[in-house]
PDB file of C-alpha atoms in Angstrom:
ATOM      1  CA  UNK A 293     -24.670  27.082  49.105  1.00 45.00           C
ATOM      2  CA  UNK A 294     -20.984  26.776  47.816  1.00 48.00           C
ATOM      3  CA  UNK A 295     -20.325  23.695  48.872  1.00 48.00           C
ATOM      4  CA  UNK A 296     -23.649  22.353  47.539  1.00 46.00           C
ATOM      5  CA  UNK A 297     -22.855  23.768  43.854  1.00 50.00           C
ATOM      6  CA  UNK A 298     -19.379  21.827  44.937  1.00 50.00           C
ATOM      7  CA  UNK A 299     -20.955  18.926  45.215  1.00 49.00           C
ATOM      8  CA  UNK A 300     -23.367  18.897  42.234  1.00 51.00           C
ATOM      9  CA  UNK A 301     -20.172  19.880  39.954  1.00 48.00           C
ATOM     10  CA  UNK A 302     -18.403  16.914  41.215  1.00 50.00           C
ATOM     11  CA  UNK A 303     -21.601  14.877  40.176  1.00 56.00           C
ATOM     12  CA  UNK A 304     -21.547  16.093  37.031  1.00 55.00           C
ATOM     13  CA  UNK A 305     -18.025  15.435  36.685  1.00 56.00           C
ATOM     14  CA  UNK A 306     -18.469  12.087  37.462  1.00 54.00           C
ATOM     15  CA  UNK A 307     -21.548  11.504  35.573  1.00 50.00           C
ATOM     16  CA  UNK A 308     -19.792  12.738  32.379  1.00 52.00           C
ATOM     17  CA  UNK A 309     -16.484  10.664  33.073  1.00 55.00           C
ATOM     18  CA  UNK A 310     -18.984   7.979  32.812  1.00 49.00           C
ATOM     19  CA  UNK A 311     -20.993   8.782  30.181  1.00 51.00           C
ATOM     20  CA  UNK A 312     -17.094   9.331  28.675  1.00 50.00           C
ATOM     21  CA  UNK A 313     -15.930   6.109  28.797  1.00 49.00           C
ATOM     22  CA  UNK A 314     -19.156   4.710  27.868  1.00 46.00           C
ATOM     23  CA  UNK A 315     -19.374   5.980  24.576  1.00 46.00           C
ATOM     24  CA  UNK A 316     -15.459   5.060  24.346  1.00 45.00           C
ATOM     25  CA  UNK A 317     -16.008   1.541  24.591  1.00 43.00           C
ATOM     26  CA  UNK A 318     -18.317   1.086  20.995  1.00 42.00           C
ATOM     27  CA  UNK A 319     -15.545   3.259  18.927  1.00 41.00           C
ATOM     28  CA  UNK A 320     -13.042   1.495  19.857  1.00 41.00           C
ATOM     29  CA  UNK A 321     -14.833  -1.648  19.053  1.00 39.00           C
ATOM     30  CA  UNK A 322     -15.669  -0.553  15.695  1.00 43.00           C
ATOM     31  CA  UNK A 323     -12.323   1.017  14.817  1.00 44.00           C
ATOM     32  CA  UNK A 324     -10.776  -1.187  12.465  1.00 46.00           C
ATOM     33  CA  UNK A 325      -7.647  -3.653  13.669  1.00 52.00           C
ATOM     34  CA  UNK A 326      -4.285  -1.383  12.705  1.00 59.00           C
ATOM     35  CA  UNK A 327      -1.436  -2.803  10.691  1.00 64.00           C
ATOM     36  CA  UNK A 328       0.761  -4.495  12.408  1.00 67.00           C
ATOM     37  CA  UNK A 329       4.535  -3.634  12.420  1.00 74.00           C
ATOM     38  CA  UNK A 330       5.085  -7.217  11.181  1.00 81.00           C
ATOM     39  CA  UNK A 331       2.428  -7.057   8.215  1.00 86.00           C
ATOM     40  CA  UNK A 332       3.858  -3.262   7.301  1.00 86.00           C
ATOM     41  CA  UNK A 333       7.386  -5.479   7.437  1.00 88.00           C
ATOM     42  CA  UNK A 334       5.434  -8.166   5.111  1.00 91.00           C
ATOM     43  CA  UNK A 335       4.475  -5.636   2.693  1.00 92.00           C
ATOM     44  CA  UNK A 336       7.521  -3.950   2.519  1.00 93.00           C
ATOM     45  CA  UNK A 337       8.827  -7.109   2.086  1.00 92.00           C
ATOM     46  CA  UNK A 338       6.964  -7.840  -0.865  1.00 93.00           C
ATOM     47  CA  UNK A 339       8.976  -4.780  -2.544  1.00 94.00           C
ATOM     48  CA  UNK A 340      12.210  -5.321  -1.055  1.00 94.00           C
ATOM     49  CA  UNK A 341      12.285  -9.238  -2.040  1.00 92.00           C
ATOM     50  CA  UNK A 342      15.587  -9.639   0.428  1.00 91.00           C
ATOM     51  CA  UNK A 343      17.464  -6.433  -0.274  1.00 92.00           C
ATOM     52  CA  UNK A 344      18.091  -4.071   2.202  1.00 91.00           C
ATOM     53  CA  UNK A 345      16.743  -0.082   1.998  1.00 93.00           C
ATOM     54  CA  UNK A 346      19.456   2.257   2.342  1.00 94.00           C
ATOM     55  CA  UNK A 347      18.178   5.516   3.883  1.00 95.00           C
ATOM     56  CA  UNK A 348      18.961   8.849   1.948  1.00 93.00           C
ATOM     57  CA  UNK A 349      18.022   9.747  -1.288  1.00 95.00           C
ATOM     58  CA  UNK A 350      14.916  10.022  -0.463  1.00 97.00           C
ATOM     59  CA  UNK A 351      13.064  12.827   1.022  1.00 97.00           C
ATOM     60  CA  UNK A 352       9.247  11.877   2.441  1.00 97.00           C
ATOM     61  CA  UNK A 353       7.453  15.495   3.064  1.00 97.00           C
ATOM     62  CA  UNK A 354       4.512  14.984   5.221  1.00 96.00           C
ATOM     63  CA  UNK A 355       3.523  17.926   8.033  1.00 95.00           C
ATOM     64  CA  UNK A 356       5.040  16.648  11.399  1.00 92.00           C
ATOM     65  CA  UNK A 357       1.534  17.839  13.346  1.00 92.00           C
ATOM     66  CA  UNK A 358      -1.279  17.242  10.797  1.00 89.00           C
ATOM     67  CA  UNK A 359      -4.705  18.090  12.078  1.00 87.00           C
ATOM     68  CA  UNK A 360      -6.965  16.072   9.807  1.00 89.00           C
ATOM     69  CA  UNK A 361      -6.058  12.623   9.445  1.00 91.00           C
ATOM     70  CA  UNK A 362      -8.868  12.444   6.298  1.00 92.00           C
ATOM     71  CA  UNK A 363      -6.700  13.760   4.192  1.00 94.00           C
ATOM     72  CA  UNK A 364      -2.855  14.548   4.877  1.00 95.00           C
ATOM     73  CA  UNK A 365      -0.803  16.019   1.790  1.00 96.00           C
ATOM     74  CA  UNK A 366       2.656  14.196   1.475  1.00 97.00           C
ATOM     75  CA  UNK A 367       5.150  14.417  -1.215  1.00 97.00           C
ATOM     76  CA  UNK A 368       8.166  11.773  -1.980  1.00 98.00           C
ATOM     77  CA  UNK A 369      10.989  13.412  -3.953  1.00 97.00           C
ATOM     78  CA  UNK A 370      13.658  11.149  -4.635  1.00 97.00           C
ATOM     79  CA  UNK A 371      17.442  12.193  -5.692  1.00 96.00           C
ATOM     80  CA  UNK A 372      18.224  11.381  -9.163  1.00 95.00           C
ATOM     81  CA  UNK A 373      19.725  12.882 -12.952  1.00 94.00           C
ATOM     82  CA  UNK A 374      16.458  10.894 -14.087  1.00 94.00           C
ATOM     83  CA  UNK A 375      18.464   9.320 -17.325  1.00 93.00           C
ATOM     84  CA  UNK A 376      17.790   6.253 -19.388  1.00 90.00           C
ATOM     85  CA  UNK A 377      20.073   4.320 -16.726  1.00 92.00           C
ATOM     86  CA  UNK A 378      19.910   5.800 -13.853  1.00 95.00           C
ATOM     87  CA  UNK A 379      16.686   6.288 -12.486  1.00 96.00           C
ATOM     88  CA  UNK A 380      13.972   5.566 -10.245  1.00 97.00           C
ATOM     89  CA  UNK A 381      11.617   2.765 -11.353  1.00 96.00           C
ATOM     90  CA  UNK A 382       8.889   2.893  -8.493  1.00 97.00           C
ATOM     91  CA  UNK A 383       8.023   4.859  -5.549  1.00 97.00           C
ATOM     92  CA  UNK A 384       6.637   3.258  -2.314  1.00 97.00           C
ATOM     93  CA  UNK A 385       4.262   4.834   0.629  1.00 97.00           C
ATOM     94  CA  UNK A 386       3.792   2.484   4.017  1.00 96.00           C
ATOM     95  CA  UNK A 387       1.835   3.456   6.983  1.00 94.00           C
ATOM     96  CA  UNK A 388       2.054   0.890   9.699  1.00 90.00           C
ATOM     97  CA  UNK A 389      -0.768   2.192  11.533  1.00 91.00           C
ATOM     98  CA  UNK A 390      -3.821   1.995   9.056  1.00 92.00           C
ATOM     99  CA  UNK A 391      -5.780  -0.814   8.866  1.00 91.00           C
ATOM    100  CA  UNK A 392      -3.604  -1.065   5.940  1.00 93.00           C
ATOM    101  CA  UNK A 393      -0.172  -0.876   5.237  1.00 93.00           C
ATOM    102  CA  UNK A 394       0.339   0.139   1.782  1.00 96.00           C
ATOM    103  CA  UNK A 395      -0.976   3.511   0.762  1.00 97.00           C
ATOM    104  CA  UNK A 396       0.355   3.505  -2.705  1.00 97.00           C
ATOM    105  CA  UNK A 397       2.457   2.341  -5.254  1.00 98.00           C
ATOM    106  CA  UNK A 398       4.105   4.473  -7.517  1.00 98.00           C
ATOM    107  CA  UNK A 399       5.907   3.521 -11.133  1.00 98.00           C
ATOM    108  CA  UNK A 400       7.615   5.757 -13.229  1.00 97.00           C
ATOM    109  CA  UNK A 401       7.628   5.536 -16.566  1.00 95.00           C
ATOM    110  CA  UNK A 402      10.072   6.179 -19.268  1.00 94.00           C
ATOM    111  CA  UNK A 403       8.464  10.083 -19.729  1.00 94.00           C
ATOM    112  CA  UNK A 404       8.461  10.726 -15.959  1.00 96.00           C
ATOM    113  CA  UNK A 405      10.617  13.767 -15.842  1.00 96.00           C
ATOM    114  CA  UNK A 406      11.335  14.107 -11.800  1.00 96.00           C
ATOM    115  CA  UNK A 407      11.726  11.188  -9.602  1.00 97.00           C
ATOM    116  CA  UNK A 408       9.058  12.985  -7.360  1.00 97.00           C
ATOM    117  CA  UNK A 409       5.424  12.410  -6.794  1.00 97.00           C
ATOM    118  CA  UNK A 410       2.867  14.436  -4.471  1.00 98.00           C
ATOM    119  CA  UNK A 411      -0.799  13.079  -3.091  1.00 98.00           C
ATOM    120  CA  UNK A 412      -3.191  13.271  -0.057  1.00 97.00           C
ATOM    121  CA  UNK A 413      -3.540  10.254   2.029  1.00 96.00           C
ATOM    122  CA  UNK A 414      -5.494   9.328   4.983  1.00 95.00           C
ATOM    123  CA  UNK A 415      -3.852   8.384   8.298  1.00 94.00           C
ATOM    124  CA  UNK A 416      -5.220   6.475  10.679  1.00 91.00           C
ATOM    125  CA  UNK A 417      -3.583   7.992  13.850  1.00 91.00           C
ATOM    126  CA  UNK A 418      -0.298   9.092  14.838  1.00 92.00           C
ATOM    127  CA  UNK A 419       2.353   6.731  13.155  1.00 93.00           C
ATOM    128  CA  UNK A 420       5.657   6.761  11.045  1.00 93.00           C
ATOM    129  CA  UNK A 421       5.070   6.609   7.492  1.00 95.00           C
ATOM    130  CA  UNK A 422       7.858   4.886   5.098  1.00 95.00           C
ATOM    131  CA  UNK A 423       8.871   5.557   1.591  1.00 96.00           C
ATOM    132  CA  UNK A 424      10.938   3.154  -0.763  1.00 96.00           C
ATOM    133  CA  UNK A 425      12.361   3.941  -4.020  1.00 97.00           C
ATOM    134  CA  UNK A 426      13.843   1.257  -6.288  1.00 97.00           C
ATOM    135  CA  UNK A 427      16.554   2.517  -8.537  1.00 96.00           C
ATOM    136  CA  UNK A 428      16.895   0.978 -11.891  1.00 96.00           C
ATOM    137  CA  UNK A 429      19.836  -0.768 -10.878  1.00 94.00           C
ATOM    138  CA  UNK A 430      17.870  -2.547  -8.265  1.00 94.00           C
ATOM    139  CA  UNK A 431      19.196  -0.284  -5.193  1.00 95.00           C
ATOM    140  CA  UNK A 432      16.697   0.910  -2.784  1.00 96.00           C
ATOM    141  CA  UNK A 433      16.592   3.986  -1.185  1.00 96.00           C
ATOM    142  CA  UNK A 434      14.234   4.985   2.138  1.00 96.00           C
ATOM    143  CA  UNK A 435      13.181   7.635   3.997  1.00 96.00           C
ATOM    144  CA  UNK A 436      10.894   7.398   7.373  1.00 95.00           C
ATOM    145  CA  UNK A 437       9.313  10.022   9.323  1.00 94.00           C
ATOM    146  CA  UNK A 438       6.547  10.064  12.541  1.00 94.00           C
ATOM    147  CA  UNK A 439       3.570  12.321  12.102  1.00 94.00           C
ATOM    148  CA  UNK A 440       1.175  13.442  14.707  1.00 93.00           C
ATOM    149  CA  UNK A 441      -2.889  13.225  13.863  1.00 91.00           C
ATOM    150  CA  UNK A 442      -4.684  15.123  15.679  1.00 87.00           C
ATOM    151  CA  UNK A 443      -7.863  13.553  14.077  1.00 81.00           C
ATOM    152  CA  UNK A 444      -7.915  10.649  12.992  1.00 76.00           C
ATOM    153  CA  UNK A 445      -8.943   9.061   9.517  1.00 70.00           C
ATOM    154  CA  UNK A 446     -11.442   5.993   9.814  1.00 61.00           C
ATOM    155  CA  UNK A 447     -13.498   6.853  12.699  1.00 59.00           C
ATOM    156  CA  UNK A 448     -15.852   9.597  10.925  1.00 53.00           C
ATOM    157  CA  UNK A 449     -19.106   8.174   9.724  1.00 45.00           C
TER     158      UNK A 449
ATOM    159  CA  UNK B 178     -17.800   7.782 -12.969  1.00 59.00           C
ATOM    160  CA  UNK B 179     -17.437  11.060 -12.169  1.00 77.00           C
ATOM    161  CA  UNK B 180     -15.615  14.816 -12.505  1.00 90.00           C
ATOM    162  CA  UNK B 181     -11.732  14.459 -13.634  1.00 94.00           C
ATOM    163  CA  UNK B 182      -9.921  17.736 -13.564  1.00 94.00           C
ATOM    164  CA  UNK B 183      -6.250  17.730 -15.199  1.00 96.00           C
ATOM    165  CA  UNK B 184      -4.136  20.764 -14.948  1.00 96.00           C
ATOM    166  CA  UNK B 185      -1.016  21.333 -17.571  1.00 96.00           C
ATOM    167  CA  UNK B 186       0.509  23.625 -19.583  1.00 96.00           C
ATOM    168  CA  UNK B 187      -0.618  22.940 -23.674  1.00 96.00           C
ATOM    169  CA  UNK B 188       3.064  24.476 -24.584  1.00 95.00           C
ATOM    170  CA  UNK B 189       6.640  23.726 -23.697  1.00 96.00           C
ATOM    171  CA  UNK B 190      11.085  23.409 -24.427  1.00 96.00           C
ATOM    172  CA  UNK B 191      12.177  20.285 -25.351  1.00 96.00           C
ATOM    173  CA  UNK B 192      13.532  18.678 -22.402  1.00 94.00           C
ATOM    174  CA  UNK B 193      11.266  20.789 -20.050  1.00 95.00           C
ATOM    175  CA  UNK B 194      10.078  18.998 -16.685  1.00 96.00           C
ATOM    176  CA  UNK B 195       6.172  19.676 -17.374  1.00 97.00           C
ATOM    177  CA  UNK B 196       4.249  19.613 -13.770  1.00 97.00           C
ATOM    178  CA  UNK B 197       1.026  17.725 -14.154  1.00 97.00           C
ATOM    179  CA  UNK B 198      -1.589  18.227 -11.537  1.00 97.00           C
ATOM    180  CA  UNK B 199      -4.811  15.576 -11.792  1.00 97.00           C
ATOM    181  CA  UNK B 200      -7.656  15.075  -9.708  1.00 97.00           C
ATOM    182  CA  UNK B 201     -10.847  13.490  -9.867  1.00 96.00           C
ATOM    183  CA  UNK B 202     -13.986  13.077  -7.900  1.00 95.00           C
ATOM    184  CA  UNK B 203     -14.397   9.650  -6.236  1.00 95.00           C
ATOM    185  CA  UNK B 204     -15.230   8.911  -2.861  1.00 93.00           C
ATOM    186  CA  UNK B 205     -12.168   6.597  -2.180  1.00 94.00           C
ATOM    187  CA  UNK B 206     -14.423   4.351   0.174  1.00 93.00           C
ATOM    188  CA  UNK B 207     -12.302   2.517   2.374  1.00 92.00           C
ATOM    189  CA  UNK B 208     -14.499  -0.627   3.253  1.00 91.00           C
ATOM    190  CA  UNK B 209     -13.524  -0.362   6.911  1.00 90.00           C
ATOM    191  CA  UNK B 210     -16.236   1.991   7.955  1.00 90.00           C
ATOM    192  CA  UNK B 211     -20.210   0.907   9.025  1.00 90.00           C
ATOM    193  CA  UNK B 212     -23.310   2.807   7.891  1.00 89.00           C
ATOM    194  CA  UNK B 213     -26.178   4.223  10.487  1.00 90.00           C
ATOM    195  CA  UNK B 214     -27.626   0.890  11.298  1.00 92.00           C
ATOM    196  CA  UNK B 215     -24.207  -0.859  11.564  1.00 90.00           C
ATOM    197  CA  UNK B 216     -23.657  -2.519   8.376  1.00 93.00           C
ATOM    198  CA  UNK B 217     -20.085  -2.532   6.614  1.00 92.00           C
ATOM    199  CA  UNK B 218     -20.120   0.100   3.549  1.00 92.00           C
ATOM    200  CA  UNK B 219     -19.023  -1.564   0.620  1.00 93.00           C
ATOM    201  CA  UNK B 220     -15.380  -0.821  -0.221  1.00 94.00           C
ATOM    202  CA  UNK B 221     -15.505   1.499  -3.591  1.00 95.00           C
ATOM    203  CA  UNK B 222     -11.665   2.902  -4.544  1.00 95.00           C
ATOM    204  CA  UNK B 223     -10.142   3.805  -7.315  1.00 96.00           C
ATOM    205  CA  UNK B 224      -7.127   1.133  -8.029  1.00 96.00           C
ATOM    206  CA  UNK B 225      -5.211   2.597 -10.743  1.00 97.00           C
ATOM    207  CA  UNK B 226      -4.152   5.596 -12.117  1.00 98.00           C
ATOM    208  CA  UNK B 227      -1.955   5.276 -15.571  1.00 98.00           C
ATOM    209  CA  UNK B 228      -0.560   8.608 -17.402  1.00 97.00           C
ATOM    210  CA  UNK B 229       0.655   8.181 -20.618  1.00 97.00           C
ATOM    211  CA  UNK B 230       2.424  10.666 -23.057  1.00 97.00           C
ATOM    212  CA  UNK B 231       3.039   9.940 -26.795  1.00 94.00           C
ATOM    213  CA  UNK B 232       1.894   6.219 -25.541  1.00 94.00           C
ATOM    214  CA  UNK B 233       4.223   6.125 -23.756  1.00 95.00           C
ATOM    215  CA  UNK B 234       3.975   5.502 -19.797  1.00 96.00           C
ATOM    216  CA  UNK B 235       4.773   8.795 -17.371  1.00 97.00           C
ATOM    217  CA  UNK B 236       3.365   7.372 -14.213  1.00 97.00           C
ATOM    218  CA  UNK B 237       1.316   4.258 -12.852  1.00 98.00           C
ATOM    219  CA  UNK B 238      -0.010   4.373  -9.322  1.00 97.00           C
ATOM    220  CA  UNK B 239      -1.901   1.542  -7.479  1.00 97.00           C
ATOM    221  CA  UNK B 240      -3.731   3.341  -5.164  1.00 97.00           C
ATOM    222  CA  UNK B 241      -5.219   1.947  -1.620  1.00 96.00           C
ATOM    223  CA  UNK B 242      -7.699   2.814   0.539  1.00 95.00           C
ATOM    224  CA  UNK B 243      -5.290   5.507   2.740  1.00 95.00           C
ATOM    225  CA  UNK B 244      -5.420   8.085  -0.648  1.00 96.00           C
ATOM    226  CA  UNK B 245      -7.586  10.645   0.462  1.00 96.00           C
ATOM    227  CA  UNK B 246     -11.362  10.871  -1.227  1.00 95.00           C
ATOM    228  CA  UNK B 247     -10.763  12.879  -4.580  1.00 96.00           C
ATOM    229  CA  UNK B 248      -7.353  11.869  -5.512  1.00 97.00           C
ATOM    230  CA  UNK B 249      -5.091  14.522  -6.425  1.00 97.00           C
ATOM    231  CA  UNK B 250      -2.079  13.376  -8.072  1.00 98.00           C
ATOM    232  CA  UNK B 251       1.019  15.514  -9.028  1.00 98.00           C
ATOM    233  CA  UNK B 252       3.852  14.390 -11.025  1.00 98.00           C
ATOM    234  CA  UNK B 253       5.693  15.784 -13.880  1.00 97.00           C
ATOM    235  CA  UNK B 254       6.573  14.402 -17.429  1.00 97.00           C
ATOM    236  CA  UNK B 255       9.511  14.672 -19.736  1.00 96.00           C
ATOM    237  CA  UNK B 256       8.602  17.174 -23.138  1.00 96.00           C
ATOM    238  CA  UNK B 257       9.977  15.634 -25.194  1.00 95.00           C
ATOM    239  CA  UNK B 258       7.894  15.688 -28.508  1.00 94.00           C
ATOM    240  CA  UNK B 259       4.130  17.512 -29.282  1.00 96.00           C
ATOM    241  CA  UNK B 260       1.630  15.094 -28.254  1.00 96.00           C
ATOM    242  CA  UNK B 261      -1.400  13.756 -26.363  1.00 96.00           C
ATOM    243  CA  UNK B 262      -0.881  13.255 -22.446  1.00 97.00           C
ATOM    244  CA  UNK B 263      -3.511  10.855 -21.777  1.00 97.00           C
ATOM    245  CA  UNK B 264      -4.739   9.801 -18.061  1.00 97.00           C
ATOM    246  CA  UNK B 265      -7.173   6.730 -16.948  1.00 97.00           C
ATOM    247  CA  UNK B 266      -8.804   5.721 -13.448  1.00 97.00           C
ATOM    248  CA  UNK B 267     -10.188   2.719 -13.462  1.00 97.00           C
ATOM    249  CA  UNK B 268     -12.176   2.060  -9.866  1.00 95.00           C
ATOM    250  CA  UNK B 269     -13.329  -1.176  -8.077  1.00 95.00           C
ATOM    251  CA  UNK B 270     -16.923  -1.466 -10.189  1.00 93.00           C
ATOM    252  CA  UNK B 271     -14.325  -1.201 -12.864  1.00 93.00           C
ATOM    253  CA  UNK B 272     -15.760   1.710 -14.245  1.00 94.00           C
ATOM    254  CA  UNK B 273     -13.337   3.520 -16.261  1.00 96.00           C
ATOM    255  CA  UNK B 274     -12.635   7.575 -16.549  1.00 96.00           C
ATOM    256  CA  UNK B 275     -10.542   8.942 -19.476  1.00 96.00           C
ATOM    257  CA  UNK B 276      -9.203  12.312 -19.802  1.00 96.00           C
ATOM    258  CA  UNK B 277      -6.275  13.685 -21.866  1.00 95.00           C
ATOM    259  CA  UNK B 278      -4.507  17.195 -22.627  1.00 96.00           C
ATOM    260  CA  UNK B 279      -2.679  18.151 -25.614  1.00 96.00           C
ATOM    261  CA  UNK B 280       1.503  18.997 -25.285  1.00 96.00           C
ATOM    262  CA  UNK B 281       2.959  20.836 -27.991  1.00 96.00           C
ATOM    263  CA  UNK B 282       6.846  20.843 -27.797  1.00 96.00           C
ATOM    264  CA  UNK B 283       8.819  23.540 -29.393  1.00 92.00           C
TER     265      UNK B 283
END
């Protein structure tokens, strides 16, 4: 009698591995194709126009382990007196693994008061997010950190 | 378009960093997902967000498809004279949304 509800388990095990990767097989098809480290690099590019990010300065706050990829609350505070001449002109979000790499493009004004800006963004799946910020004296500034989804953004429909 | 919430205070110092909290109803449709039967859902964002204050820009943000549904934006602006803080979110139809929120500056 054991071994027979043994054996039926192990059927069902199987059956349901199956059935498993079965139903794998469509999602993945319909996911959409990630960004590519080389058109995040493109984008980023696009900002940069040859000049190289110095990290510091800028502090990206996203959760490290965030279970909802729909919607993922991130901050980018960036360190400066704010003044007429020294201050930050724009504020830039990557994610390399969405189907897209630019989540947002920040400019601040002349009546932005902090060089700081907080939003919820969707992440595809587990991936490093980047933040530029271009001083008004051209500099730019980065910060970079890796965050876990647990679920991902994209796939519910 | 559709519900726009914007949260600040009506009075502040001169030179005061005033926090502005806005958020609006949209359902930031990213164009990369497929309805019941399999077709593509038309993508449907909003693009742009612009905040001015005494017409003069705070904040402009391009937005993408990876800002969450609803955007919530939170920035702050500069007090540095009484006067209208006015916000716009323009989506992909183009259809526009207008709020604004009076500062007076002491």
């Amino acid at each position: 009698m054991r071994g027979l509800d043994q054996q039926s388990l192990l059927g069902r095990r199987a059956l349901l591995a199956g059935a498993a990767a079965g139903l794998a097989w469509p999602v993945l098809r319909v996911r959409p194709v990630a960004a590519t480290p080389a058109s995040a690099k493109a984008a980023m590019d696009e900002i940069l126009k040859g000049r190289e990010p110095t990290p510091g300065r800028v502090k990206l706050d996203i959760p490290v382990l965030a279970d909802n990829g729909n919607s993922v609350p991130m901050s980018v505070r960036v360190a400066s007196p704010m003044t007429a001449s020294d201050r930050v002109r724009s504020i830039h979000v990557f994610a390399d693994g969405n189907p897209l790499p630019v989540v947002g493009h920040f400019h601040l004004g002349p009546r932005a008061a902090k060089a700081e800006i907080a939003t919820r963004i969707r992440l595809a799946t587990t991936q490093t997010v980047v933040a530029l910020a271009v001083m008004a004296d051209r500099s730019v500034w980065s910060d970079a950190l890796r965050v876990e989804i647990v679920l991902s953004a994209c796939l519910d429909d | 378009m559709a519900q726009a919430l914007v949260k600040i205070q009506a009075q502040a110092k001169r030179g005061e960093a005033v926090e502005v909290r806005a958020l609006i109803q949209h359902p930031m449709e990213t164009g990369f997902r497929r309805d019941d039967m399999g077709k593509p859902i038309a993508r449907d964002i909003i693009r742009e967000f612009v905040c001015t204050y005494a017409g003069e820009e705070v904040l402009r943000a391009e937005l993408q498809p990876a800002i969450a549904a609803n955007p919530f934006l939170v920035f702050h602006v500069l007090a540095t004279e009484s006067g209208e803080v006015a916000f716009r979110w323009t989506d992909d139809k183009g259809v526009v949304q207008s709020e604004s929120a009076r500062l007076t500056v002491s």
